[in-house]
Tab-separated table of C-alpha atoms in Angstrom:
chain	number	residue	atom	x	y	z
A	1	MET	CA	48.735	49.522	-8.078
A	2	THR	CA	46.072	47.430	-8.248
A	3	LYS	CA	46.583	44.008	-5.843
A	4	PHE	CA	43.841	41.254	-6.279
A	5	ALA	CA	43.454	38.050	-5.311
A	6	VAL	CA	41.648	35.093	-7.411
A	7	SER	CA	39.458	32.795	-5.655
A	8	PHE	CA	38.690	29.281	-6.887
A	9	HIS	CA	38.070	25.605	-6.897
A	10	PRO	CA	40.246	23.316	-9.396
A	11	ARG	CA	39.094	23.285	-12.972
A	12	SER	CA	37.496	25.702	-12.939
A	13	GLY	CA	39.517	27.577	-15.370
A	14	SER	CA	42.011	30.159	-13.031
A	15	SER	CA	45.713	29.284	-14.378
A	16	TRP	CA	44.067	30.653	-17.886
A	17	LEU	CA	42.721	33.606	-16.070
A	18	ILE	CA	46.010	34.165	-14.065
A	19	SER	CA	48.259	33.543	-17.347
A	20	SER	CA	45.852	35.990	-18.981
A	21	LEU	CA	46.587	38.627	-16.433
A	22	ALA	CA	50.136	37.782	-16.573
A	23	GLN	CA	50.578	39.274	-19.365
A	24	VAL	CA	49.546	42.770	-18.518
A	25	ALA	CA	52.454	45.332	-18.782
A	26	GLY	CA	53.851	46.251	-15.367
A	27	SER	CA	52.151	43.117	-13.932
A	28	LYS	CA	53.726	40.889	-11.322
A	29	VAL	CA	51.087	37.569	-11.362
A	30	ASP	CA	52.082	34.385	-9.948
A	31	TYR	CA	49.815	31.302	-9.485
A	32	GLU	CA	49.080	29.236	-6.105
A	33	ILE	CA	51.260	30.639	-4.142
A	34	LEU	CA	50.159	28.824	-1.042
A	35	ASN	CA	50.490	25.810	-2.393
A	36	ASP	CA	53.657	24.263	-0.864
A	37	PRO	CA	54.100	22.421	2.046
A	38	PHE	CA	54.063	25.452	4.305
A	39	PRO	CA	53.978	25.346	8.101
A	40	ALA	CA	50.689	27.564	8.654
A	41	THR	CA	52.594	30.461	9.890
A	42	ALA	CA	54.963	30.493	6.812
A	43	GLN	CA	51.907	30.349	4.350
A	44	LEU	CA	50.319	33.334	5.802
A	45	GLN	CA	53.755	35.096	5.617
A	46	GLU	CA	54.141	33.686	2.274
A	47	PHE	CA	51.102	35.707	1.559
A	48	THR	CA	51.782	39.075	3.459
A	49	ASN	CA	55.790	39.216	1.720
A	50	PHE	CA	54.111	39.110	-1.792
A	51	PHE	CA	52.192	42.212	-1.407
A	52	GLU	CA	54.518	43.554	0.591
A	53	THR	CA	58.062	43.441	0.058
A	54	ASP	CA	57.795	41.246	-2.743
A	55	VAL	CA	56.585	43.801	-5.407
A	56	PRO	CA	59.601	45.196	-7.679
A	57	ASN	CA	58.829	49.004	-7.784
A	58	ASP	CA	56.947	51.743	-8.388
A	59	ALA	CA	56.514	50.441	-12.192
A	60	THR	CA	54.252	47.671	-11.435
A	61	SER	CA	50.543	48.289	-12.224
A	62	LEU	CA	48.812	44.613	-11.074
A	63	VAL	CA	50.085	42.308	-8.411
A	64	GLY	CA	48.108	39.605	-7.373
A	65	PHE	CA	47.906	35.172	-7.485
A	66	LYS	CA	45.322	32.335	-6.977
A	67	PHE	CA	44.048	30.314	-4.217
A	68	ALA	CA	41.805	27.929	-3.555
A	69	PRO	CA	40.649	26.825	0.100
A	70	TYR	CA	41.955	23.478	0.546
A	71	GLN	CA	45.625	24.797	0.003
A	72	ILE	CA	45.388	27.036	2.873
A	73	ILE	CA	45.857	25.298	6.471
A	74	ASP	CA	44.584	28.127	9.238
A	75	LYS	CA	41.945	29.371	7.445
A	76	LEU	CA	40.842	31.927	9.846
A	77	GLY	CA	44.571	33.497	10.281
A	78	PHE	CA	44.234	33.779	6.634
A	79	ILE	CA	40.854	35.732	6.524
A	80	GLU	CA	42.717	38.040	8.598
A	81	ALA	CA	45.352	38.272	6.437
A	82	ILE	CA	43.053	39.091	3.564
A	83	HIS	CA	41.557	42.028	5.131
A	84	ALA	CA	44.760	43.164	6.251
A	85	VAL	CA	45.697	44.104	2.755
A	86	PRO	CA	44.314	47.440	2.090
A	87	ASP	CA	41.727	47.366	-1.234
A	88	LEU	CA	42.676	44.247	-2.380
A	89	LYS	CA	39.927	42.947	-5.179
A	90	ILE	CA	38.909	39.042	-5.070
A	91	ILE	CA	37.246	37.671	-7.949
A	92	GLN	CA	35.306	34.390	-7.101
A	93	LEU	CA	36.082	31.724	-10.261
A	94	GLU	CA	34.251	29.022	-10.214
A	95	ARG	CA	32.307	26.168	-13.047
A	96	GLU	CA	29.183	25.558	-13.217
A	97	ASN	CA	29.352	22.354	-15.258
A	98	ILE	CA	31.212	19.830	-12.532
A	99	VAL	CA	30.918	17.210	-14.782
A	100	LYS	CA	33.367	18.841	-17.005
A	101	ALA	CA	35.183	19.885	-14.467
A	102	THR	CA	36.040	16.790	-13.170
A	103	PHE	CA	37.078	14.798	-16.628
A	104	SER	CA	39.878	17.641	-16.927
A	105	GLU	CA	40.999	17.029	-13.474
A	106	ILE	CA	41.114	13.917	-14.385
A	107	ARG	CA	42.878	14.531	-17.469
A	108	GLY	CA	45.085	17.344	-15.887
A	109	ILE	CA	46.188	14.852	-13.930
A	110	MET	CA	47.121	12.489	-17.477
A	111	ILE	CA	49.122	15.350	-18.884
A	112	TYR	CA	50.794	16.293	-15.516
A	113	ARG	CA	52.360	12.357	-15.680
A	114	LEU	CA	52.782	12.576	-19.109
A	115	THR	CA	54.720	15.788	-19.301
A	116	GLN	CA	56.608	14.523	-16.021
A	117	GLU	CA	57.600	11.816	-18.171
A	118	LYS	CA	59.389	13.727	-20.854
A	119	TYR	CA	60.780	17.011	-19.621
A	120	GLY	CA	61.436	16.162	-16.176
A	121	GLU	CA	59.303	18.691	-14.985
A	122	GLY	CA	54.807	17.812	-14.396
A	123	ASN	CA	52.532	20.432	-15.338
A	124	PRO	CA	48.629	19.590	-15.367
A	125	ASN	CA	47.421	22.075	-17.825
A	126	LEU	CA	48.707	21.982	-21.734
A	127	VAL	CA	51.306	24.120	-23.081
A	128	ARG	CA	51.851	22.055	-25.827
A	129	GLU	CA	49.859	20.959	-28.380
A	130	SER	CA	51.614	18.241	-29.293
A	131	ASP	CA	50.953	16.575	-25.269
A	132	ARG	CA	47.773	16.834	-25.584
A	133	LEU	CA	45.647	13.217	-25.181
A	134	GLY	CA	43.596	11.123	-27.774
A	135	ARG	CA	40.070	9.587	-26.459
A	136	TYR	CA	40.706	6.875	-23.706
A	137	PRO	CA	38.225	5.205	-20.881
A	138	VAL	CA	37.510	6.635	-17.937
A	139	ASP	CA	37.062	4.155	-15.242
A	140	LEU	CA	33.353	4.934	-13.488
A	141	ASN	CA	34.634	4.290	-9.554
A	142	LEU	CA	37.566	6.845	-10.506
A	143	PHE	CA	34.988	9.690	-12.316
A	144	GLN	CA	32.750	9.299	-9.144
A	145	SER	CA	35.603	9.604	-6.818
A	146	THR	CA	37.083	12.713	-9.002
A	147	LEU	CA	33.525	13.876	-8.961
A	148	ARG	CA	32.909	13.803	-5.261
A	149	GLU	CA	36.033	16.134	-4.385
A	150	LYS	CA	35.093	18.233	-6.713
A	151	LEU	CA	31.776	19.090	-5.479
A	152	THR	CA	33.548	19.507	-2.047
A	153	ALA	CA	35.209	21.691	-3.138
A	154	LYS	CA	32.943	24.056	-4.952
A	155	LEU	CA	31.119	23.965	-1.711
A	156	ASP	CA	34.431	24.971	0.293
A	157	LEU	CA	35.023	28.030	-2.251
A	158	HIS	CA	31.697	29.145	-1.176
A	159	PHE	CA	32.352	28.689	2.339
A	160	MET	CA	35.533	30.633	2.605
A	161	MET	CA	34.207	33.479	0.342
A	162	SER	CA	31.383	34.195	3.043
A	163	GLN	CA	33.793	34.274	5.746
A	164	ILE	CA	35.894	36.764	4.014
A	165	ASN	CA	33.179	38.790	2.812
A	166	LEU	CA	34.965	41.606	0.828
A	167	GLU	CA	33.937	43.167	-2.476
A	168	THR	CA	34.818	40.357	-5.110
A	169	ILE	CA	33.400	39.966	-8.174
A	170	LYS	CA	32.156	37.011	-9.033
A	171	ILE	CA	33.403	34.698	-12.572
A	172	LYS	CA	31.993	31.519	-13.843
A	173	TYR	CA	33.779	29.313	-16.557
A	174	GLU	CA	31.118	29.351	-18.981
A	175	GLU	CA	31.254	33.002	-19.543
A	176	MET	CA	34.782	33.202	-19.986
A	177	TYR	CA	34.803	30.885	-22.694
A	178	PHE	CA	31.547	32.039	-24.516
A	179	ASP	CA	30.972	35.641	-23.726
A	180	GLN	CA	34.668	36.110	-23.671
A	181	GLU	CA	34.385	40.081	-24.851
A	182	ASN	CA	31.751	41.447	-21.718
A	183	VAL	CA	34.010	39.073	-19.377
A	184	GLU	CA	37.360	40.609	-20.170
A	185	ASN	CA	35.625	43.811	-20.432
A	186	LYS	CA	34.469	43.585	-16.762
A	187	ILE	CA	37.913	42.514	-15.610
A	188	ARG	CA	39.808	45.236	-17.087
A	189	ASP	CA	37.297	47.962	-15.268
A	190	TYR	CA	37.600	45.900	-11.654
A	191	LEU	CA	41.104	45.684	-11.836
A	192	ASN	CA	41.631	48.986	-13.611
A	193	ILE	CA	43.771	47.804	-16.684
A	194	GLU	CA	43.575	48.614	-20.116
A	195	ASP	CA	45.580	45.608	-22.291
A	196	PHE	CA	43.925	42.333	-20.684
A	197	SER	CA	42.563	39.739	-23.106
A	198	LEU	CA	41.922	35.894	-22.219
A	199	ARG	CA	43.633	35.365	-25.983
A	200	LYS	CA	46.950	36.055	-23.902
A	201	SER	CA	46.965	32.669	-22.163
A	202	LEU	CA	49.523	30.916	-22.344
A	203	THR	CA	47.272	27.451	-21.452
A	204	LYS	CA	45.452	25.858	-24.022
A	205	LYS	CA	42.269	24.022	-23.384
A	206	LEU	CA	42.818	20.806	-21.943
A	207	THR	CA	39.341	19.354	-23.254
A	208	SER	CA	36.996	19.006	-25.977
A	209	ASP	CA	34.024	20.645	-26.074
A	210	GLN	CA	31.945	17.533	-25.971
A	211	LEU	CA	33.084	15.109	-23.667
A	212	SER	CA	32.393	12.248	-26.242
A	213	ASP	CA	35.025	13.533	-28.034
A	214	ASP	CA	37.658	12.790	-25.521
A	215	ILE	CA	35.991	9.247	-23.591
A	216	THR	CA	35.224	6.065	-25.339
A	217	ASN	CA	32.706	4.615	-22.641
A	218	PHE	CA	31.120	7.536	-22.646
A	219	GLU	CA	27.856	6.969	-22.851
A	220	GLU	CA	28.566	4.238	-19.550
A	221	LEU	CA	29.250	6.867	-17.554
A	222	ARG	CA	26.498	8.994	-18.414
A	223	GLU	CA	23.809	6.463	-17.774
A	224	ALA	CA	25.831	5.959	-14.528
A	225	TYR	CA	24.013	9.409	-13.333
A	226	ALA	CA	20.809	8.512	-15.187
A	227	GLY	CA	17.543	10.685	-13.215
A	228	THR	CA	20.165	13.109	-10.927
A	229	GLU	CA	20.985	16.395	-11.675
A	230	PHE	CA	24.872	15.365	-13.352
A	231	TYR	CA	23.415	12.981	-16.541
A	232	ASN	CA	22.541	16.725	-18.627
A	233	MET	CA	25.924	17.872	-17.597
A	234	PHE	CA	27.390	15.155	-19.968
A	235	SER	CA	26.108	16.791	-23.170
A	236	GLU	CA	26.782	20.108	-22.675
């Protein structure tokens, strides 16, 4: 049995990856088991139970979930708990283009509200093509505040992973999207699985490849970042 955890910052492709891993035969793969409002001790127990007592049978070949640093209440306790899991493999997932991650976050909130209204249960990921949003303007202040949140979340990920300091493979969203075969082989080898494919994910890409196809005031947003490291990310 292979035990793993995916560490991520929001909108880095973690649901895409987890959904694909959940399709592996004989797997017990969950999403964000630590995201509920647990007390700190209960959260650590949930983590321990997931790997020790909740595994259904010996036929399970792959057991894992994903976590983001902002979800962890007792970070030192969590790091100790991670070290207590024998042979735990960690995949560190992040997104280079933080501008696109920011827009994806904003669109994900809108998708959540839409699905909450339509189905009575919100989902920040796109599952049904019929729920895909069209073009719309994005408020500059909202974009700026969300970008700051995404940058902080990415720094938090780097810091926590430096503290965990275990065997890890690093994968970028951009690699998953543009070099799928190589990433699939990398994950198969690392997790010792065979039938893994990123094409089996149940989630769909939330945004267009070009942000200008989704944002009606694209030029206004981009020009607000002229002369910064983020300017070119709008058009990548």
